[in-house]
CSV table of C-alpha atoms in Angstrom, one decimal:
chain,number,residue,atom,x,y,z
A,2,UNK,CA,78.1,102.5,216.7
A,3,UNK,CA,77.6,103.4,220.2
A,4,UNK,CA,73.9,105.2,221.2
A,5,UNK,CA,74.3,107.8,223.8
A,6,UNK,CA,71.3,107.3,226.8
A,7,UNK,CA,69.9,109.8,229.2
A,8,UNK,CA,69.4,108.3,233.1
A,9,UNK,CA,67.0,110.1,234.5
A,10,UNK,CA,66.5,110.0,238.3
A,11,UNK,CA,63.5,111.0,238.3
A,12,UNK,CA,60.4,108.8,238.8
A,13,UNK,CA,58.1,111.0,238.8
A,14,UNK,CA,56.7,114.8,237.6
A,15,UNK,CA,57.1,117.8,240.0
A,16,UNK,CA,53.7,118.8,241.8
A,17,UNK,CA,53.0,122.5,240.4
A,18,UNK,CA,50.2,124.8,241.7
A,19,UNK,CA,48.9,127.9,241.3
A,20,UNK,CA,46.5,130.2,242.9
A,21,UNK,CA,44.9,133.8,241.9
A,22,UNK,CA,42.3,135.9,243.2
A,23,UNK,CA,40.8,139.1,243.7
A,24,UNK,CA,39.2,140.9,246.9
A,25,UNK,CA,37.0,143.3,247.0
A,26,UNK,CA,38.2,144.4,243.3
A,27,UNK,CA,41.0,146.5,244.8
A,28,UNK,CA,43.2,143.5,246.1
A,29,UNK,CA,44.6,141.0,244.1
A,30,UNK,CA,47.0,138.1,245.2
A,31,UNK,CA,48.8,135.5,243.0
A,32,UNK,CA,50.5,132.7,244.0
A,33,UNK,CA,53.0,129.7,242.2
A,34,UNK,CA,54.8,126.8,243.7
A,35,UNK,CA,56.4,123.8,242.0
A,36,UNK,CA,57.5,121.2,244.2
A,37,UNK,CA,60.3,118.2,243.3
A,38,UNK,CA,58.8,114.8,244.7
A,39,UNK,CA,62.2,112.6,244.6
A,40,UNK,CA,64.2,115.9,246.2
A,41,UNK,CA,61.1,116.6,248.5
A,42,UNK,CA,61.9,120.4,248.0
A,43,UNK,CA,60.4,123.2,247.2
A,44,UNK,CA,61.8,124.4,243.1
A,45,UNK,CA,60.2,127.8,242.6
A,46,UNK,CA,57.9,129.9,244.2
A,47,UNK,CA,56.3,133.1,244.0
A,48,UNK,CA,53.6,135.2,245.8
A,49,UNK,CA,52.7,138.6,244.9
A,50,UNK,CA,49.8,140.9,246.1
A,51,UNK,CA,49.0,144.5,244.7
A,52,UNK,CA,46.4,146.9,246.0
A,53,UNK,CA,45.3,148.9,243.2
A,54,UNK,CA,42.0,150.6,244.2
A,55,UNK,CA,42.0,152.9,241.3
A,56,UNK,CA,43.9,154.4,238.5
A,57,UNK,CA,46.8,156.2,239.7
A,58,UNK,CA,47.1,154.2,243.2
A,59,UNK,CA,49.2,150.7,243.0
A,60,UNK,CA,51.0,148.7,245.6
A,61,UNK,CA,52.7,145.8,244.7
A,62,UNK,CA,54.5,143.5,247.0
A,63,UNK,CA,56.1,140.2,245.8
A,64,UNK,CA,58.1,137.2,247.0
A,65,UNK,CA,60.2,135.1,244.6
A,66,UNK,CA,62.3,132.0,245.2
A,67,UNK,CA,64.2,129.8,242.5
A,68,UNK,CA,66.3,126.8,244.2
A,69,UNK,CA,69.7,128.0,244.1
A,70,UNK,CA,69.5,131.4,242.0
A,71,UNK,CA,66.7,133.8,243.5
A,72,UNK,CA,65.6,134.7,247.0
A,73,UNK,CA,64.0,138.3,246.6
A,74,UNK,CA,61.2,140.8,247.6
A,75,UNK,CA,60.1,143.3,245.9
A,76,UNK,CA,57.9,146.5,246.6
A,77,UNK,CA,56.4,149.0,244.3
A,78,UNK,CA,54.3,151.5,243.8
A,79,UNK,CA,52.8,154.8,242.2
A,80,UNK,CA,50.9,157.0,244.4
A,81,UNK,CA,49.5,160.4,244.4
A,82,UNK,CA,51.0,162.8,247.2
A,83,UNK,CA,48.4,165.7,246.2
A,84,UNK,CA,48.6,169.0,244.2
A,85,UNK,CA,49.5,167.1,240.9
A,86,UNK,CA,52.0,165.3,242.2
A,87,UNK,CA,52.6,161.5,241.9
A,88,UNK,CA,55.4,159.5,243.6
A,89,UNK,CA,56.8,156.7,242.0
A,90,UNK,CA,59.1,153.3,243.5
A,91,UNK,CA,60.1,149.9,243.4
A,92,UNK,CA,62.6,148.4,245.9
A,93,UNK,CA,64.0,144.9,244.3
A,94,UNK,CA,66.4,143.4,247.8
A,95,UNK,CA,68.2,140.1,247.2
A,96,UNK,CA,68.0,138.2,249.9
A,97,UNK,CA,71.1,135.5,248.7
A,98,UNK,CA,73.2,138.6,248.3
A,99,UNK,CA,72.2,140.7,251.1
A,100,UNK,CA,72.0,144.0,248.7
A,101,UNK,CA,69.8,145.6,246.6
A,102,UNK,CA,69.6,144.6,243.0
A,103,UNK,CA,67.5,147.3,241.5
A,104,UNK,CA,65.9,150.8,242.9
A,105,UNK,CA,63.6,153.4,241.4
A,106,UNK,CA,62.7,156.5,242.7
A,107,UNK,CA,60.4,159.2,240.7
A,108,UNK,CA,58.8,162.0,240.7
A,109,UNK,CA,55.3,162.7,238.2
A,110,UNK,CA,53.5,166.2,238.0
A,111,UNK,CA,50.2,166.4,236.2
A,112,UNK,CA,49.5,169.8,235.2
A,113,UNK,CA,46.5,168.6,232.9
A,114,UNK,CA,47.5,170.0,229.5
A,115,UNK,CA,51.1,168.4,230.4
A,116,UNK,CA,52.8,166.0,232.3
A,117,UNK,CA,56.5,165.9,233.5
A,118,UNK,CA,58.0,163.1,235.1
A,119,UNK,CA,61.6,162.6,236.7
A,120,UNK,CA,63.1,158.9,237.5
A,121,UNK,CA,66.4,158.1,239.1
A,122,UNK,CA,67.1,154.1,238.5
A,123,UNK,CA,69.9,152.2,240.1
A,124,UNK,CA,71.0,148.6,239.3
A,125,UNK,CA,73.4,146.5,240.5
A,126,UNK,CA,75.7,144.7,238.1
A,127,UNK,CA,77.5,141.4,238.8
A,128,UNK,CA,80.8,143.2,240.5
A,129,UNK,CA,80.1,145.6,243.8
A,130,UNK,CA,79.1,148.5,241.6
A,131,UNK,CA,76.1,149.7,240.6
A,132,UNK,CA,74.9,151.7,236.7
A,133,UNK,CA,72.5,154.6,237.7
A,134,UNK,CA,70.0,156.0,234.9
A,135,UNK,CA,68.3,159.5,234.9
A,136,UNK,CA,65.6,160.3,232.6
A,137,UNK,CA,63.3,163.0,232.9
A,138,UNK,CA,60.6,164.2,230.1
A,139,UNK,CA,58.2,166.5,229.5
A,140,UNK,CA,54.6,165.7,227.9
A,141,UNK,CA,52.6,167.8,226.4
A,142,UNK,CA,49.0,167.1,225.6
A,143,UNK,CA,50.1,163.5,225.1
A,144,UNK,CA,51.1,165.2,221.4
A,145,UNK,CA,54.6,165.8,222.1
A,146,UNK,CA,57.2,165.1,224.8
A,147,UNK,CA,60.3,165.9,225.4
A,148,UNK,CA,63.6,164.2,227.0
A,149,UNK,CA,64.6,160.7,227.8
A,150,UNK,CA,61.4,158.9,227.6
A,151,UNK,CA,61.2,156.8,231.2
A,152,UNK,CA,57.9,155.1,230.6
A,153,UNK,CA,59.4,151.8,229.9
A,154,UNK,CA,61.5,151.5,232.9
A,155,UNK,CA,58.2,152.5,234.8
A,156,UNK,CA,56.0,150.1,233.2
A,157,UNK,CA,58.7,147.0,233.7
A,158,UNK,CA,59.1,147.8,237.3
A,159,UNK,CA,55.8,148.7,238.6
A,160,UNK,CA,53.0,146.5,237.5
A,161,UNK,CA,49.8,148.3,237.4
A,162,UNK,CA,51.2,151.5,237.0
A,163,UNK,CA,48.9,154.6,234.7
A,164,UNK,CA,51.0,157.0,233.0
A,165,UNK,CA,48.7,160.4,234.7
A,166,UNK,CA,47.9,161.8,231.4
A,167,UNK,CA,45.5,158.9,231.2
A,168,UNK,CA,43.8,159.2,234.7
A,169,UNK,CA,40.2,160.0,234.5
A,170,UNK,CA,39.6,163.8,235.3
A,171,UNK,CA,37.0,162.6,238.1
A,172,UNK,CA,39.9,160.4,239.7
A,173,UNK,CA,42.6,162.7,238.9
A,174,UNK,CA,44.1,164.9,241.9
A,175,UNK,CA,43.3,168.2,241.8
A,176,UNK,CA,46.3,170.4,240.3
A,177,UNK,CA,47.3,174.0,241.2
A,178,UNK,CA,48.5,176.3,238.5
């Protein structure tokens, strides 16, 4: 019989820390670090900030390292542009690869009674090339829709982001029919 044994190098736990918090209710800004004590380096860490001073405005910026996979920024947002119109983004840039790993660029219009949205995604797969995605759907009422449904890919990519059928009239931007 021979009993197989694990040396471990390690004599003692990684330091981990965290940090949120919220300004003036229209800022927030989270942070995470984990530190290795017998490497004396830094394992993981991630900061990310998003304005979001009410329904229908987000920015997010973000910051994320992982020891020897992940070096990336990130930027998002949905914004209104007036007349109905919302723009919609997210930049994901890797900075271990020098390219871009994922971008989203979109398009809403809220007409009130219904909603249409465009989005144009690019990713970047493991060779040179990159897959591209189009949806684009029309709402109507929030009863019905019609098209390739991009909500999901919004909602994944752009934290804090409000479809515009459910922005409150008061906040909502005025619309031109």
């Amino acid at each position: 019989n021979s009993f197989n044994t694990i040396n471990s190098r390690s004599n003692s736990s990684d330091i981990i820390a965290g940090l949120s918090g919220r300004l003036k209710n229209s800022w927030t800004i989270d942070g995470f670090w984990q530190y290795n004590t017998d490497d004396s380096n830094s394992v993981r860490s991630t900061i990310t900030g998003r304005y979001n001073p009410e329904p229908g405005k987000t920015l997010n910026l973000s910051y994320s390292y992982r020891q020897d996979s992940i070096d990336q920024v990130d930027l998002s947002s949905q914004w209104p542009m007036g007349q109905g119109f919302y723009g919609i983004g997210r930049v994901n840039y890797s900075f271990r690869e020098n390219r871009l790993i994922e971008t989203i660029a979109g398009l809403e219009y809220d007409a009130g009674c219904w909603q249409a949205r465009g989005v144009l995604q690019r990713v970047t797969t493991a060779t040179a090339d990159a897959n591209y995605a189009l949806f684009f759907q029309l709402e109507l009422g929030g009863l019905a829709s019609i098209g390739a449904n991009p909500l999901r890919v919004i909602q994944r990519n752009i934290p804090g982001y409000m479809n515009t059928g459910l922005i409150p009239d008061n906040i909502q931007q005025p619309y031109y029919e």
